[in-house]
Amino acid sequence: MALAHRSIVTIDDVSVEELFRIFEVAERMCVELRSRSSIHHALGYLLASLFFEPSTRTRLSFETAMHRLGGRVIGFTDASMSSVAKGETLADTVRIVASYADILVLRHPREGSVRAAADHSPVPVINAGDGGHEHPTQTLTDLFMLHYERGGIDGLHIGLCGDLKYGRTVHSLLRALRHFDVRLTCIAPKALQLPPEPFSPGQKVECTENLEEVIGELDVLYMTRIQKERFEDPKEYERYKGTYIITPELLERAKPDLFIMHPLPRVDEISYRVDTDHRAVYFGQAAYGVPVRMALLLLLLGLEDSSDLPPPPPPQVEYRHDFRCSNPRCITHSEPYLAPKVEVRSSGEMRCAYCQRFASL
């Protein structure tokens, strides 16, 4: 079975062996895209694209990937134009759309929403971003670029900079990087540093607020925008907006082979004057989203064999159902039919089974 017919809710749903199989298929998709020879792989298959939040790159790259494979796409980009506006629950929306399509791609503002959707869907569900929680297919794209363009990931010094608290892309990326021998530096104001949840046991990360101090040591600088839509207080956003801005002057301190990456969209954190610098790779990074998502769709639909690969080991957990998650952004607070569900790990650690935030009695 391996990847076939599985949902991808978190990057932890992909083993390191499966990660490299995705890379292998994505490399072939790069060749087929150049020769336009991949148009029949998913002929007769249908992807449903359900976007409850705005998206350009993720939505269009998934839809492009399916079209390039010969499949078709249905869906919506504005939930207010669907029965959600009439009060339909996420579970019912997913059940109905899954009866029309072979695979679902879901973006939703609530953390843990894709886990809830996957629990109610008879077909695979792919997380295209669930609030400030995770964005696993962006991480697949990011890692593929490093693998493909730099020849490997081990040995790199990677800096994560910007809004690390609400930036879902860095949450997934940090979790995936535990498979590699890398040095990690997190660069953010104290109030926007990484929450504890994405860290893996034993993972060593250095933290600083000073980008100028460390930029000369980095092989990869992964910039993120300040996530305006996640702030409840607009004044708090204004306080941190523009904290870090990459300019040609700052890059004089950087290595000549630095990779400047960004999941996009950018706001003001990378000057347009940087776009012509050979170290600015963020537009090429975005382009890799199509072959990577083509590869993922083929593997999840069972159109590429992955039965020889070991899946991620199941977490050693027990479940408690006697108290509700305290995270106000969790899907359980907007979909009341979802029963409280907390994972109790062998270490004694407790996390909400949906949003993965730490829980306490």
mmCIF file of C-alpha atoms in Angstrom:
data_model
loop_
_atom_site.group_PDB
_atom_site.id
_atom_site.type_symbol
_atom_site.label_atom_id
_atom_site.label_comp_id
_atom_site.label_asym_id
_atom_site.label_seq_id
_atom_site.Cartn_x
_atom_site.Cartn_y
_atom_site.Cartn_z
ATOM 1 C CA MET A 1 0.000 0.000 0.000
ATOM 2 C CA ALA A 2 2.563 2.574 1.190
ATOM 3 C CA LEU A 3 1.443 6.006 -0.114
ATOM 4 C CA ALA A 4 -1.457 4.769 -2.229
ATOM 5 C CA HIS A 5 -4.893 5.953 -1.022
ATOM 6 C CA ARG A 6 -3.481 7.674 2.090
ATOM 7 C CA SER A 7 -4.164 11.209 3.252
ATOM 8 C CA ILE A 8 -1.350 13.696 3.849
ATOM 9 C CA VAL A 9 -2.430 15.771 6.837
ATOM 10 C CA THR A 10 0.995 16.510 8.312
ATOM 11 C CA ILE A 11 4.526 16.095 7.010
ATOM 12 C CA ASP A 12 4.872 13.352 9.635
ATOM 13 C CA ASP A 13 2.584 11.260 7.407
ATOM 14 C CA VAL A 14 5.520 10.846 5.000
ATOM 15 C CA SER A 15 8.433 8.578 5.928
ATOM 16 C CA VAL A 16 11.940 9.484 4.803
ATOM 17 C CA GLU A 17 11.835 6.595 2.305
ATOM 18 C CA GLU A 18 8.563 7.915 0.898
ATOM 19 C CA LEU A 19 10.032 11.411 0.764
ATOM 20 C CA PHE A 20 12.804 10.234 -1.539
ATOM 21 C CA ARG A 21 10.321 8.279 -3.690
ATOM 22 C CA ILE A 22 8.361 11.516 -4.143
ATOM 23 C CA PHE A 23 11.619 13.193 -5.191
ATOM 24 C CA GLU A 24 12.349 10.359 -7.629
ATOM 25 C CA VAL A 25 8.949 10.658 -9.307
ATOM 26 C CA ALA A 26 9.131 14.482 -9.243
ATOM 27 C CA GLU A 27 12.468 14.379 -11.090
ATOM 28 C CA ARG A 28 10.804 12.299 -13.788
ATOM 29 C CA MET A 29 7.903 14.740 -13.906
ATOM 30 C CA CYS A 30 10.393 17.570 -14.523
ATOM 31 C CA VAL A 31 11.634 15.696 -17.593
ATOM 32 C CA GLU A 32 8.106 14.904 -18.779
ATOM 33 C CA LEU A 33 7.001 18.512 -18.345
ATOM 34 C CA ARG A 34 9.836 19.675 -20.549
ATOM 35 C CA SER A 35 8.894 17.105 -23.209
ATOM 36 C CA ARG A 36 5.099 17.421 -22.593
ATOM 37 C CA SER A 37 4.844 13.644 -22.371
ATOM 38 C CA SER A 38 2.920 13.231 -19.092
ATOM 39 C CA ILE A 39 -0.593 14.014 -20.271
ATOM 40 C CA HIS A 40 -2.222 10.587 -19.827
ATOM 41 C CA HIS A 41 -1.069 9.373 -16.386
ATOM 42 C CA ALA A 42 -4.272 10.415 -14.555
ATOM 43 C CA LEU A 43 -6.739 10.300 -17.430
ATOM 44 C CA GLY A 44 -10.233 9.747 -16.027
ATOM 45 C CA TYR A 45 -9.348 10.902 -12.493
ATOM 46 C CA LEU A 46 -10.891 13.913 -10.757
ATOM 47 C CA LEU A 47 -9.370 16.209 -8.129
ATOM 48 C CA ALA A 48 -11.569 18.382 -5.891
ATOM 49 C CA SER A 49 -9.946 21.650 -4.839
ATOM 50 C CA LEU A 50 -11.614 23.056 -1.697
ATOM 51 C CA PHE A 51 -10.120 26.400 -0.685
ATOM 52 C CA PHE A 52 -11.709 28.164 2.279
ATOM 53 C CA GLU A 53 -8.800 30.656 2.288
ATOM 54 C CA PRO A 54 -7.125 32.626 -0.526
ATOM 55 C CA SER A 55 -4.339 30.955 -2.488
ATOM 56 C CA THR A 56 -2.417 31.524 -5.702
ATOM 57 C CA ARG A 57 0.565 29.159 -5.875
ATOM 58 C CA THR A 58 -0.793 26.192 -3.925
ATOM 59 C CA ARG A 59 -4.196 26.067 -5.586
ATOM 60 C CA LEU A 60 -2.990 26.760 -9.113
ATOM 61 C CA SER A 61 -0.034 24.390 -8.851
ATOM 62 C CA PHE A 62 -2.296 21.551 -7.677
ATOM 63 C CA GLU A 63 -4.780 22.261 -10.446
ATOM 64 C CA THR A 64 -1.983 22.588 -12.998
ATOM 65 C CA ALA A 65 -0.475 19.323 -11.767
ATOM 66 C CA MET A 66 -3.762 17.469 -12.239
ATOM 67 C CA HIS A 67 -4.350 18.978 -15.682
ATOM 68 C CA ARG A 68 -0.774 18.152 -16.738
ATOM 69 C CA LEU A 69 -1.418 14.543 -15.717
ATOM 70 C CA GLY A 70 -4.515 14.380 -17.897
ATOM 71 C CA GLY A 71 -7.014 14.548 -15.032
ATOM 72 C CA ARG A 72 -9.737 17.078 -14.287
ATOM 73 C CA VAL A 73 -10.494 19.497 -11.465
ATOM 74 C CA ILE A 74 -13.626 20.658 -9.655
ATOM 75 C CA GLY A 75 -13.966 22.808 -6.555
ATOM 76 C CA PHE A 76 -14.392 26.283 -5.132
ATOM 77 C CA THR A 77 -12.200 29.207 -4.112
ATOM 78 C CA ASP A 78 -14.841 31.061 -2.115
ATOM 79 C CA ALA A 79 -16.658 29.088 0.569
ATOM 80 C CA SER A 80 -19.342 31.796 0.731
ATOM 81 C CA MET A 81 -20.523 30.593 -2.685
ATOM 82 C CA SER A 82 -20.989 27.022 -1.402
ATOM 83 C CA SER A 83 -23.422 25.437 1.052
ATOM 84 C CA VAL A 84 -20.993 26.304 3.843
ATOM 85 C CA ALA A 85 -22.692 29.725 3.732
ATOM 86 C CA LYS A 86 -25.950 27.945 4.601
ATOM 87 C CA GLY A 87 -24.404 26.314 7.663
ATOM 88 C CA GLU A 88 -23.178 23.032 6.172
ATOM 89 C CA THR A 89 -20.473 21.431 8.289
ATOM 90 C CA LEU A 90 -16.985 20.649 7.049
ATOM 91 C CA ALA A 91 -17.652 16.936 7.504
ATOM 92 C CA ASP A 92 -20.767 17.020 5.316
ATOM 93 C CA THR A 93 -19.043 19.116 2.646
ATOM 94 C CA VAL A 94 -16.181 16.636 2.526
ATOM 95 C CA ARG A 95 -18.470 13.584 2.400
ATOM 96 C CA ILE A 96 -20.431 15.025 -0.512
ATOM 97 C CA VAL A 97 -17.463 16.223 -2.559
ATOM 98 C CA ALA A 98 -15.589 12.963 -1.929
ATOM 99 C CA SER A 99 -18.462 11.136 -3.610
ATOM 100 C CA TYR A 100 -17.680 13.103 -6.788
ATOM 101 C CA ALA A 101 -13.866 13.052 -6.790
ATOM 102 C CA ASP A 102 -10.935 10.659 -6.414
ATOM 103 C CA ILE A 103 -8.819 12.930 -4.216
ATOM 104 C CA LEU A 104 -9.361 16.172 -2.261
ATOM 105 C CA VAL A 105 -7.062 19.141 -1.673
ATOM 106 C CA LEU A 106 -8.177 21.282 1.273
ATOM 107 C CA ARG A 107 -7.121 24.675 2.617
ATOM 108 C CA HIS A 108 -8.946 25.953 5.681
ATOM 109 C CA PRO A 109 -8.342 28.693 8.275
ATOM 110 C CA ARG A 110 -8.892 26.374 11.244
ATOM 111 C CA GLU A 111 -5.981 24.394 12.672
ATOM 112 C CA GLY A 112 -6.690 20.666 12.551
ATOM 113 C CA SER A 113 -9.368 21.049 9.880
ATOM 114 C CA VAL A 114 -7.642 18.690 7.454
ATOM 115 C CA ARG A 115 -7.422 15.961 10.103
ATOM 116 C CA ALA A 116 -11.153 16.327 10.666
ATOM 117 C CA ALA A 117 -11.764 16.206 6.908
ATOM 118 C CA ALA A 118 -9.594 13.122 6.439
ATOM 119 C CA ASP A 119 -11.487 11.353 9.235
ATOM 120 C CA HIS A 120 -14.737 11.855 7.292
ATOM 121 C CA SER A 121 -13.510 11.261 3.745
ATOM 122 C CA PRO A 122 -13.501 7.939 1.868
ATOM 123 C CA VAL A 123 -10.828 9.295 -0.524
ATOM 124 C CA PRO A 124 -7.372 10.782 0.198
ATOM 125 C CA VAL A 125 -7.221 14.344 1.519
ATOM 126 C CA ILE A 126 -4.142 16.540 1.058
ATOM 127 C CA ASN A 127 -3.425 19.395 3.442
ATOM 128 C CA ALA A 128 -2.937 22.622 1.470
ATOM 129 C CA GLY A 129 -2.628 24.636 4.687
ATOM 130 C CA ASP A 130 -4.734 24.483 7.858
ATOM 131 C CA GLY A 131 -4.517 27.800 9.653
ATOM 132 C CA GLY A 132 -1.163 28.277 11.361
ATOM 133 C CA HIS A 133 -0.636 24.538 11.784
ATOM 134 C CA GLU A 134 1.093 22.943 8.764
ATOM 135 C CA HIS A 135 1.610 23.072 5.004
ATOM 136 C CA PRO A 136 3.230 19.724 4.134
ATOM 137 C CA THR A 137 3.222 20.000 0.344
ATOM 138 C CA GLN A 138 5.090 23.309 0.538
ATOM 139 C CA THR A 139 7.732 21.479 2.548
ATOM 140 C CA LEU A 140 7.916 18.728 -0.077
ATOM 141 C CA THR A 141 8.504 21.445 -2.679
ATOM 142 C CA ASP A 142 11.141 23.195 -0.560
ATOM 143 C CA LEU A 143 13.078 20.013 0.175
ATOM 144 C CA PHE A 144 12.875 18.858 -3.432
ATOM 145 C CA MET A 145 14.426 22.105 -4.600
ATOM 146 C CA LEU A 146 17.337 21.726 -2.185
ATOM 147 C CA HIS A 147 17.747 18.067 -3.158
ATOM 148 C CA TYR A 148 17.566 18.809 -6.891
ATOM 149 C CA GLU A 149 19.471 22.103 -7.062
ATOM 150 C CA ARG A 150 22.078 21.664 -4.314
ATOM 151 C CA GLY A 151 22.578 17.923 -4.677
ATOM 152 C CA GLY A 152 21.470 17.140 -1.132
ATOM 153 C CA ILE A 153 20.281 18.550 2.165
ATOM 154 C CA ASP A 154 22.711 17.073 4.707
ATOM 155 C CA GLY A 155 25.368 19.475 5.935
ATOM 156 C CA LEU A 156 23.453 22.682 5.204
ATOM 157 C CA HIS A 157 23.102 25.559 7.653
ATOM 158 C CA ILE A 158 19.490 26.683 7.252
ATOM 159 C CA GLY A 159 18.080 29.890 8.699
ATOM 160 C CA LEU A 160 14.317 30.280 9.182
ATOM 161 C CA CYS A 161 13.411 33.965 9.380
ATOM 162 C CA GLY A 162 10.268 36.011 9.975
ATOM 163 C CA ASP A 163 6.964 34.962 11.494
ATOM 164 C CA LEU A 164 7.830 31.541 12.880
ATOM 165 C CA LYS A 165 4.913 31.475 15.316
ATOM 166 C CA TYR A 166 2.100 31.596 12.758
ATOM 167 C CA GLY A 167 3.995 30.562 9.614
ATOM 168 C CA ARG A 168 2.694 27.075 8.835
ATOM 169 C CA THR A 169 5.338 26.464 6.170
ATOM 170 C CA VAL A 170 8.166 26.630 8.700
ATOM 171 C CA HIS A 171 6.286 24.325 11.086
ATOM 172 C CA SER A 172 6.180 21.573 8.462
ATOM 173 C CA LEU A 173 9.725 22.294 7.286
ATOM 174 C CA LEU A 174 11.174 22.035 10.779
ATOM 175 C CA ARG A 175 9.468 18.689 11.342
ATOM 176 C CA ALA A 176 10.779 17.307 8.042
ATOM 177 C CA LEU A 177 14.341 18.484 8.636
ATOM 178 C CA ARG A 178 14.686 16.091 11.560
ATOM 179 C CA HIS A 179 15.476 13.451 8.920
ATOM 180 C CA PHE A 180 18.597 15.350 7.844
ATOM 181 C CA ASP A 181 21.920 16.366 9.334
ATOM 182 C CA VAL A 182 21.457 20.126 9.205
ATOM 183 C CA ARG A 183 22.213 23.087 11.420
ATOM 184 C CA LEU A 184 19.127 25.191 12.120
ATOM 185 C CA THR A 185 18.918 28.820 13.177
ATOM 186 C CA CYS A 186 15.573 30.508 13.874
ATOM 187 C CA ILE A 187 15.558 34.279 13.370
ATOM 188 C CA ALA A 188 12.492 36.073 14.736
ATOM 189 C CA PRO A 189 11.338 38.519 17.400
ATOM 190 C CA LYS A 190 10.810 36.706 20.688
ATOM 191 C CA ALA A 191 7.037 37.062 20.351
ATOM 192 C CA LEU A 192 7.103 35.364 16.918
ATOM 193 C CA GLN A 193 9.531 32.535 17.631
ATOM 194 C CA LEU A 194 8.532 28.949 16.940
ATOM 195 C CA PRO A 195 5.976 27.372 19.266
ATOM 196 C CA PRO A 196 7.184 24.155 20.928
ATOM 197 C CA GLU A 197 4.924 21.775 18.969
ATOM 198 C CA PRO A 198 6.920 21.443 15.698
ATOM 199 C CA PHE A 199 10.117 20.414 17.476
ATOM 200 C CA SER A 200 11.104 16.752 17.541
ATOM 201 C CA PRO A 201 12.781 15.241 20.638
ATOM 202 C CA GLY A 202 16.504 15.934 20.549
ATOM 203 C CA GLN A 203 16.268 18.414 17.668
ATOM 204 C CA LYS A 204 18.766 21.229 18.230
ATOM 205 C CA VAL A 205 17.829 24.712 17.064
ATOM 206 C CA GLU A 206 19.618 27.999 17.688
ATOM 207 C CA CYS A 207 17.451 31.101 18.125
ATOM 208 C CA THR A 208 18.310 34.760 17.589
ATOM 209 C CA GLU A 209 16.621 38.063 16.785
ATOM 210 C CA ASN A 210 19.598 39.404 14.817
ATOM 211 C CA LEU A 211 19.646 38.464 11.119
ATOM 212 C CA GLU A 212 22.690 40.606 10.313
ATOM 213 C CA GLU A 213 24.693 38.669 12.880
ATOM 214 C CA VAL A 214 24.117 35.238 11.312
ATOM 215 C CA ILE A 215 23.448 35.789 7.606
ATOM 216 C CA GLY A 216 27.109 35.291 6.712
ATOM 217 C CA GLU A 217 27.025 31.740 8.121
ATOM 218 C CA LEU A 218 23.927 30.537 6.272
ATOM 219 C CA ASP A 219 23.714 28.246 3.235
ATOM 220 C CA VAL A 220 19.940 28.699 3.000
ATOM 221 C CA LEU A 221 17.849 31.645 4.207
ATOM 222 C CA TYR A 222 14.160 30.718 4.340
ATOM 223 C CA MET A 223 12.221 33.981 4.611
ATOM 224 C CA THR A 224 8.560 34.214 5.613
ATOM 225 C CA ARG A 225 6.150 37.137 5.700
ATOM 226 C CA ILE A 226 4.528 38.371 8.898
ATOM 227 C CA GLN A 227 1.161 36.573 8.855
ATOM 228 C CA LYS A 228 -1.215 39.548 9.065
ATOM 229 C CA GLU A 229 -4.346 37.376 8.903
ATOM 230 C CA ARG A 230 -3.337 35.420 12.044
ATOM 231 C CA PHE A 231 -3.099 38.465 14.335
ATOM 232 C CA GLU A 232 -6.183 39.263 16.388
ATOM 233 C CA ASP A 233 -4.866 42.767 17.157
ATOM 234 C CA PRO A 234 -3.905 44.837 14.046
ATOM 235 C CA LYS A 235 -1.588 46.945 16.214
ATOM 236 C CA GLU A 236 0.458 43.851 17.010
ATOM 237 C CA TYR A 237 0.908 43.169 13.293
ATOM 238 C CA GLU A 238 2.001 46.766 12.683
ATOM 239 C CA ARG A 239 4.551 46.403 15.477
ATOM 240 C CA TYR A 240 6.336 43.526 13.730
ATOM 241 C CA LYS A 241 5.781 44.395 10.067
ATOM 242 C CA GLY A 242 9.071 45.185 8.371
ATOM 243 C CA THR A 243 11.212 43.717 11.154
ATOM 244 C CA TYR A 244 13.396 41.901 8.620
ATOM 245 C CA ILE A 245 13.965 43.143 5.069
ATOM 246 C CA ILE A 246 16.444 41.490 2.698
ATOM 247 C CA THR A 247 18.293 44.117 0.662
ATOM 248 C CA PRO A 248 21.317 44.041 -1.659
ATOM 249 C CA GLU A 249 23.257 45.828 1.068
ATOM 250 C CA LEU A 250 22.482 43.103 3.616
ATOM 251 C CA LEU A 251 23.442 40.413 1.099
ATOM 252 C CA GLU A 252 26.961 41.823 0.913
ATOM 253 C CA ARG A 253 27.465 39.958 4.205
ATOM 254 C CA ALA A 254 26.145 36.652 2.794
ATOM 255 C CA LYS A 255 27.839 33.710 1.097
ATOM 256 C CA PRO A 256 28.055 33.836 -2.711
ATOM 257 C CA ASP A 257 26.166 30.523 -2.983
ATOM 258 C CA LEU A 258 23.420 31.363 -0.466
ATOM 259 C CA PHE A 259 19.907 30.220 -1.431
ATOM 260 C CA ILE A 260 17.260 32.827 -0.560
ATOM 261 C CA MET A 261 13.988 30.918 -0.382
ATOM 262 C CA HIS A 262 10.446 32.092 0.360
ATOM 263 C CA PRO A 263 7.122 30.198 0.216
ATOM 264 C CA LEU A 264 5.496 33.410 -1.081
ATOM 265 C CA PRO A 265 3.590 35.665 -1.194
ATOM 266 C CA ARG A 266 6.048 38.278 0.001
ATOM 267 C CA VAL A 267 4.973 41.604 1.417
ATOM 268 C CA ASP A 268 7.981 43.785 2.228
ATOM 269 C CA GLU A 269 10.485 41.277 3.637
ATOM 270 C CA ILE A 270 12.484 40.907 0.397
ATOM 271 C CA SER A 271 13.298 44.034 -1.594
ATOM 272 C CA TYR A 272 12.461 43.862 -5.296
ATOM 273 C CA ARG A 273 16.068 44.882 -5.891
ATOM 274 C CA VAL A 274 17.062 41.394 -4.712
ATOM 275 C CA ASP A 275 15.108 39.635 -7.484
ATOM 276 C CA THR A 276 17.981 39.923 -9.963
ATOM 277 C CA ASP A 277 20.534 38.487 -7.513
ATOM 278 C CA HIS A 278 21.487 34.921 -8.534
ATOM 279 C CA ARG A 279 20.963 33.874 -4.911
ATOM 280 C CA ALA A 280 17.237 34.706 -5.083
ATOM 281 C CA VAL A 281 15.687 31.328 -5.915
ATOM 282 C CA TYR A 282 12.111 31.831 -4.676
ATOM 283 C CA PHE A 283 10.451 32.006 -8.101
ATOM 284 C CA GLY A 284 12.172 28.814 -9.217
ATOM 285 C CA GLN A 285 11.180 27.313 -5.867
ATOM 286 C CA ALA A 286 7.511 28.033 -6.612
ATOM 287 C CA ALA A 287 7.791 26.453 -10.068
ATOM 288 C CA TYR A 288 8.871 23.148 -8.523
ATOM 289 C CA GLY A 289 5.448 22.959 -6.868
ATOM 290 C CA VAL A 290 3.968 21.543 -10.083
ATOM 291 C CA PRO A 291 6.233 18.472 -10.578
ATOM 292 C CA VAL A 292 6.253 17.740 -6.843
ATOM 293 C CA ARG A 293 2.463 17.835 -6.641
ATOM 294 C CA MET A 294 2.214 15.773 -9.833
ATOM 295 C CA ALA A 295 4.379 13.150 -8.144
ATOM 296 C CA LEU A 296 2.330 13.235 -4.948
ATOM 297 C CA LEU A 297 -0.976 12.889 -6.812
ATOM 298 C CA LEU A 298 0.307 9.899 -8.785
ATOM 299 C CA LEU A 299 1.519 8.155 -5.625
ATOM 300 C CA LEU A 300 -1.614 8.841 -3.557
ATOM 301 C CA LEU A 301 -3.882 7.719 -6.403
ATOM 302 C CA GLY A 302 -1.884 4.494 -6.696
ATOM 303 C CA LEU A 303 -0.792 5.329 -10.246
ATOM 304 C CA GLU A 304 2.865 5.056 -9.179
ATOM 305 C CA ASP A 305 3.939 2.061 -7.117
ATOM 306 C CA SER A 306 5.244 2.687 -3.607
ATOM 307 C CA SER A 307 4.303 -0.644 -2.025
ATOM 308 C CA ASP A 308 7.965 -1.455 -1.314
ATOM 309 C CA LEU A 309 8.370 1.506 1.043
ATOM 310 C CA PRO A 310 7.898 1.467 4.825
ATOM 311 C CA PRO A 311 5.298 3.993 6.014
ATOM 312 C CA PRO A 312 6.037 6.209 9.017
ATOM 313 C CA PRO A 313 5.861 4.204 12.254
ATOM 314 C CA PRO A 314 2.533 4.801 14.005
ATOM 315 C CA PRO A 315 2.891 7.020 17.075
ATOM 316 C CA GLN A 316 2.691 5.206 20.383
ATOM 317 C CA VAL A 317 -0.367 6.967 21.728
ATOM 318 C CA GLU A 318 -3.504 6.420 23.722
ATOM 319 C CA TYR A 319 -6.505 8.718 23.456
ATOM 320 C CA ARG A 320 -8.494 10.681 25.996
ATOM 321 C CA HIS A 321 -11.912 12.147 25.259
ATOM 322 C CA ASP A 322 -12.698 13.933 28.508
ATOM 323 C CA PHE A 323 -11.614 17.499 27.740
ATOM 324 C CA ARG A 324 -11.655 19.835 24.756
ATOM 325 C CA CYS A 325 -8.626 21.507 23.162
ATOM 326 C CA SER A 326 -7.855 24.940 24.623
ATOM 327 C CA ASN A 327 -6.497 26.337 21.324
ATOM 328 C CA PRO A 328 -9.166 28.837 20.149
ATOM 329 C CA ARG A 329 -8.047 28.348 16.517
ATOM 330 C CA CYS A 330 -8.645 24.580 16.640
ATOM 331 C CA ILE A 331 -11.303 23.110 14.346
ATOM 332 C CA THR A 332 -13.046 21.557 17.363
ATOM 333 C CA HIS A 333 -14.279 25.022 18.384
ATOM 334 C CA SER A 334 -16.128 25.648 15.117
ATOM 335 C CA GLU A 335 -17.308 22.093 14.358
ATOM 336 C CA PRO A 336 -19.006 21.074 17.638
ATOM 337 C CA TYR A 337 -19.891 17.546 16.435
ATOM 338 C CA LEU A 338 -16.176 16.664 16.674
ATOM 339 C CA ALA A 339 -15.648 14.756 19.891
ATOM 340 C CA PRO A 340 -12.750 15.908 22.089
ATOM 341 C CA LYS A 341 -9.700 13.789 21.289
ATOM 342 C CA VAL A 342 -6.304 14.162 22.923
ATOM 343 C CA GLU A 343 -3.281 11.995 22.174
ATOM 344 C CA VAL A 344 -1.378 10.792 25.239
ATOM 345 C CA ARG A 345 2.111 9.820 24.068
ATOM 346 C CA SER A 346 4.410 7.279 25.682
ATOM 347 C CA SER A 347 6.514 10.195 26.991
ATOM 348 C CA GLY A 348 3.471 11.490 28.875
ATOM 349 C CA GLU A 349 3.121 14.407 26.458
ATOM 350 C CA MET A 350 -0.454 15.284 25.488
ATOM 351 C CA ARG A 351 -1.518 16.904 22.205
ATOM 352 C CA CYS A 352 -4.841 17.654 20.577
ATOM 353 C CA ALA A 353 -5.358 14.991 17.898
ATOM 354 C CA TYR A 354 -6.556 17.672 15.467
ATOM 355 C CA CYS A 355 -4.377 20.795 15.793
ATOM 356 C CA GLN A 356 -1.440 19.062 17.541
ATOM 357 C CA ARG A 357 -1.141 21.789 20.165
ATOM 358 C CA PHE A 358 0.101 20.693 23.583
ATOM 359 C CA ALA A 359 -2.737 19.987 25.983
ATOM 360 C CA SER A 360 -2.897 20.082 29.772
ATOM 361 C CA LEU A 361 -5.541 19.198 32.300
#
